[in-house]
Coordinates of C-alpha atoms and ligand atoms in Angstrom, one line a residue:
M10 CA -36.9 87.7 -2.0
F11 CA -34.2 86.0 -1.0
G12 CA -36.1 83.1 0.2
Q13 CA -37.4 82.4 -3.2
N14 CA -34.3 82.5 -4.8
N15 CA -32.4 80.1 -2.3
Q16 CA -35.2 77.5 -2.9
N17 CA -34.5 78.2 -6.8
A18 CA -30.6 78.0 -5.8
K19 CA -31.2 74.6 -3.9
E20 CA -33.0 73.2 -6.9
N21 CA -30.0 74.1 -9.5
R22 CA -27.9 72.5 -6.9
T23 CA -29.8 69.1 -7.6
L24 CA -29.7 69.8 -11.4
F25 CA -26.1 70.5 -11.2
R26 CA -25.2 67.7 -9.1
H27 CA -23.4 65.7 -11.6
L28 CA -21.2 68.4 -12.8
L29 CA -18.8 71.3 -11.5
S30 CA -20.3 74.8 -11.4
L31 CA -18.8 77.9 -11.1
N32 CA -19.9 81.4 -10.5
L33 CA -17.4 84.2 -11.5
L34 CA -18.0 87.7 -9.8
S35 CA -16.3 91.0 -10.4
S36 CA -16.3 94.4 -11.5
P37 CA -16.9 95.3 -15.0
G38 CA -13.8 95.0 -17.0
S39 CA -11.6 92.8 -14.8
G40 CA -11.2 90.2 -17.4
K41 CA -13.8 87.5 -16.7
T42 CA -14.7 86.9 -20.2
T43 CA -11.0 86.4 -21.2
L44 CA -10.3 84.1 -18.3
I45 CA -13.1 82.1 -19.3
E46 CA -12.2 81.9 -23.0
R47 CA -8.7 80.8 -21.9
L48 CA -10.1 78.0 -19.4
L49 CA -12.2 77.0 -22.4
Q50 CA -9.3 76.6 -24.6
D51 CA -7.3 74.8 -22.0
L52 CA -9.7 72.1 -20.6
D53 CA -7.3 69.5 -21.3
L54 CA -5.3 70.8 -18.7
I55 CA -8.1 70.1 -16.1
T56 CA -9.1 66.7 -16.9
K57 CA -8.7 63.8 -14.6
H58 CA -9.4 61.5 -17.3
P59 CA -7.0 62.2 -20.4
D60 CA -8.9 59.8 -22.7
R61 CA -12.2 61.8 -22.0
P62 CA -12.4 65.5 -23.0
I63 CA -14.3 67.7 -20.7
L64 CA -17.4 68.8 -21.9
A65 CA -18.3 72.5 -20.8
G66 CA -21.0 75.1 -21.1
V67 CA -21.2 78.8 -20.6
I68 CA -24.2 80.7 -18.9
V69 CA -23.1 84.9 -19.4
G70 CA -24.8 87.5 -18.0
D71 CA -24.8 91.1 -19.0
L72 CA -27.1 94.0 -19.0
A73 CA -27.1 94.1 -22.8
T74 CA -25.5 92.7 -25.9
D75 CA -24.6 89.5 -26.5
H76 CA -20.8 90.1 -27.4
D77 CA -19.4 87.9 -24.6
A78 CA -21.6 85.0 -25.6
E79 CA -20.3 85.5 -29.2
K80 CA -16.7 85.5 -28.1
L81 CA -17.0 82.6 -26.2
R82 CA -18.8 80.5 -28.5
K83 CA -15.7 80.5 -30.9
T84 CA -14.1 78.3 -28.6
G85 CA -16.7 75.7 -29.4
T86 CA -18.6 75.7 -26.3
P87 CA -22.3 75.9 -26.1
T88 CA -22.7 79.6 -24.3
I89 CA -26.1 80.9 -23.5
Q90 CA -26.4 84.9 -23.2
I91 CA -28.8 86.2 -20.5
N92 CA -29.5 90.1 -20.9
T93 CA -30.7 90.9 -17.4
G94 CA -31.9 94.7 -18.9
N95 CA -31.6 96.5 -15.7
L96 CA -31.0 94.0 -13.2
C97 CA -27.4 94.1 -12.1
H98 CA -26.9 90.5 -11.0
L99 CA -28.1 87.0 -11.7
E100 CA -30.7 85.1 -10.2
A101 CA -31.1 81.3 -9.6
A102 CA -34.4 81.2 -11.6
G103 CA -32.8 82.9 -14.5
V104 CA -29.8 80.5 -14.6
A105 CA -32.1 77.4 -14.4
K106 CA -33.9 78.8 -17.4
A107 CA -30.8 79.8 -19.3
A108 CA -29.4 75.9 -18.4
Q109 CA -32.6 74.3 -20.3
Q110 CA -30.9 75.5 -23.6
L111 CA -27.7 73.4 -22.6
D112 CA -27.4 69.8 -22.9
L113 CA -26.7 69.6 -18.9
A114 CA -26.8 66.0 -18.5
A115 CA -23.7 65.8 -20.9
L116 CA -21.8 68.3 -19.3
D117 CA -18.9 68.0 -16.8
L118 CA -18.2 71.7 -16.1
L119 CA -20.7 74.7 -16.2
I120 CA -19.2 78.1 -16.1
I121 CA -21.6 81.0 -15.0
E122 CA -20.3 84.6 -15.7
N123 CA -22.2 87.0 -13.6
V124 CA -23.0 90.7 -14.3
G125 CA -20.0 92.8 -13.8
N126 CA -20.9 94.1 -10.2
L127 CA -19.0 93.5 -6.8
V128 CA -22.4 94.2 -4.9
C129 CA -25.5 92.5 -5.2
P130 CA -24.6 89.2 -7.2
A131 CA -22.9 88.0 -3.7
L132 CA -26.3 87.9 -2.3
Y133 CA -27.8 85.6 -4.7
D134 CA -26.8 81.9 -4.6
L135 CA -27.0 80.6 -8.2
G136 CA -26.5 76.8 -7.0
E137 CA -23.0 76.9 -8.0
D138 CA -20.2 74.7 -6.4
L139 CA -17.4 77.0 -6.1
R140 CA -17.8 81.2 -6.2
I141 CA -14.9 82.7 -7.8
V142 CA -14.1 86.5 -7.5
V143 CA -11.7 88.1 -10.0
M144 CA -10.0 91.3 -9.6
S145 CA -7.5 92.7 -12.0
V146 CA -4.1 94.4 -11.2
T147 CA -5.6 97.7 -12.3
E148 CA -8.1 98.0 -9.5
G149 CA -7.1 99.4 -5.9
E150 CA -5.5 97.3 -3.4
D151 CA -8.5 97.8 -0.9
K152 CA -11.3 96.1 -3.4
P153 CA -11.5 93.5 -0.9
L154 CA -12.2 96.0 2.3
K155 CA -14.7 98.1 0.1
Y156 CA -16.8 95.0 -1.0
P157 CA -16.5 92.4 2.1
A158 CA -19.6 90.5 1.3
T159 CA -18.6 89.8 -2.1
F160 CA -14.9 88.6 -1.2
K161 CA -15.9 87.0 1.8
S162 CA -18.2 84.8 0.0
A163 CA -15.4 83.5 -2.4
D164 CA -14.0 80.2 -2.4
A165 CA -10.9 81.3 -4.6
V166 CA -9.9 84.9 -5.8
V167 CA -8.3 85.1 -9.0
I168 CA -6.1 88.2 -9.8
S169 CA -6.2 88.9 -13.4
K170 CA -4.0 90.9 -16.1
C171 CA -1.0 90.1 -14.0
D172 CA 1.2 90.5 -17.5
I173 CA 0.7 94.4 -16.8
A174 CA 1.2 94.4 -12.9
A175 CA 4.4 96.4 -13.2
A176 CA 3.2 98.9 -15.6
V177 CA 0.2 99.7 -13.6
G178 CA 1.8 99.8 -10.0
F179 CA 0.1 96.6 -8.6
N180 CA 0.4 97.0 -4.8
R181 CA 1.0 93.1 -4.6
A182 CA 1.9 93.1 -0.7
G183 CA -1.2 95.4 0.2
T184 CA -3.9 93.3 -2.1
M185 CA -2.5 90.1 -0.4
A186 CA -2.8 91.5 3.0
Y187 CA -6.2 92.9 2.6
L188 CA -7.4 89.4 0.9
S189 CA -5.8 87.6 4.2
Q190 CA -7.7 90.0 6.4
V191 CA -11.3 89.6 4.4
V192 CA -11.3 86.5 2.9
P193 CA -8.6 84.1 4.7
Q194 CA -10.3 81.0 3.5
A195 CA -10.0 81.6 -0.3
Q196 CA -7.1 80.4 -2.3
V197 CA -5.5 83.3 -4.2
F198 CA -4.2 82.6 -7.7
E199 CA -2.3 85.3 -9.8
V200 CA -2.8 85.1 -13.3
S201 CA -2.6 86.2 -17.1
A202 CA -4.8 85.0 -19.3
K203 CA -3.1 86.9 -22.2
T204 CA 0.4 85.1 -21.5
G205 CA -0.7 82.0 -19.5
E206 CA 1.4 83.0 -16.5
G207 CA 0.1 81.5 -13.2
L208 CA -2.8 79.5 -14.9
G209 CA -0.9 76.1 -13.8
P210 CA -1.8 76.7 -10.0
F211 CA -5.6 77.7 -10.9
Y212 CA -6.1 74.7 -13.2
G213 CA -4.5 72.5 -10.8
Y214 CA -7.0 73.7 -8.2
L215 CA -10.0 73.3 -10.7
K216 CA -8.6 69.8 -11.4
Q217 CA -8.4 68.6 -7.8
V218 CA -12.1 70.2 -7.1
M219 CA -13.4 68.8 -10.4
G220 CA -11.9 65.3 -9.3
S221 CA -13.3 65.1 -5.7
H222 CA -16.5 66.3 -7.2
Q223 CA -16.6 63.5 -9.6
A224 CA -15.8 61.0 -7.1
R225 CA -18.8 62.2 -5.1
A226 CA -20.8 62.3 -8.3
E227 CA -20.1 58.8 -9.1
S228 CA -20.6 57.4 -5.4
Y229 CA -23.7 59.3 -5.5
L230 CA -24.7 57.1 -8.8
L231 CA -23.7 54.0 -7.4
Q232 CA -26.1 54.6 -4.4
T233 CA -29.2 55.2 -6.3
Ligands
LIG317 MG1 -17.8 89.7 -19.5
LIG318 ZN1 -28.0 93.8 -8.6

């Protein structure tokens, strides 16, 4: 099962090599779609070439409905909705199929919003460059301990909805301690997609990764 998915993920990696691909994982309701919506509105903040806008595409997975895709399309970004039915995660083959509906060659950035679930999405490589785990301030500080496989697989962790942290009694110290215990390699960002608070460092991170990715893609193109 994983062998086939890993093979498909490898093919996606080839397909996606010229762009930066993100796989966002979280529980339902942690604010992935809102974060993506804000990022799509702020794309000029992560570009390395101010004279050329970043072209993004989105693939969004949900069990049912195309509400998230509808919301994201309003930003003008091509968005493909995958309805997984009763499958609680995205698989590389489904992402490849959805990607055929995007003009991949023209894209600089591909954002994949996984099905809201902190269990099995972690086991399925989609061929992404960066895996970003989102947890909101409304979730318990021990989320990283309860879902270690998912958190351990993260390149970055985004703590969302920071504008309501005080109101919901967010245990910041506890969360940070568990994150550094479970996922010491990940960069952690505390943001509010609503107020924009904390997005600067997150965008700085994406800009930096995107820059090194572009440099790699350009040198690859030069070699071939
Ligand atoms: Mg969503
Ligand atoms: Zn699943």
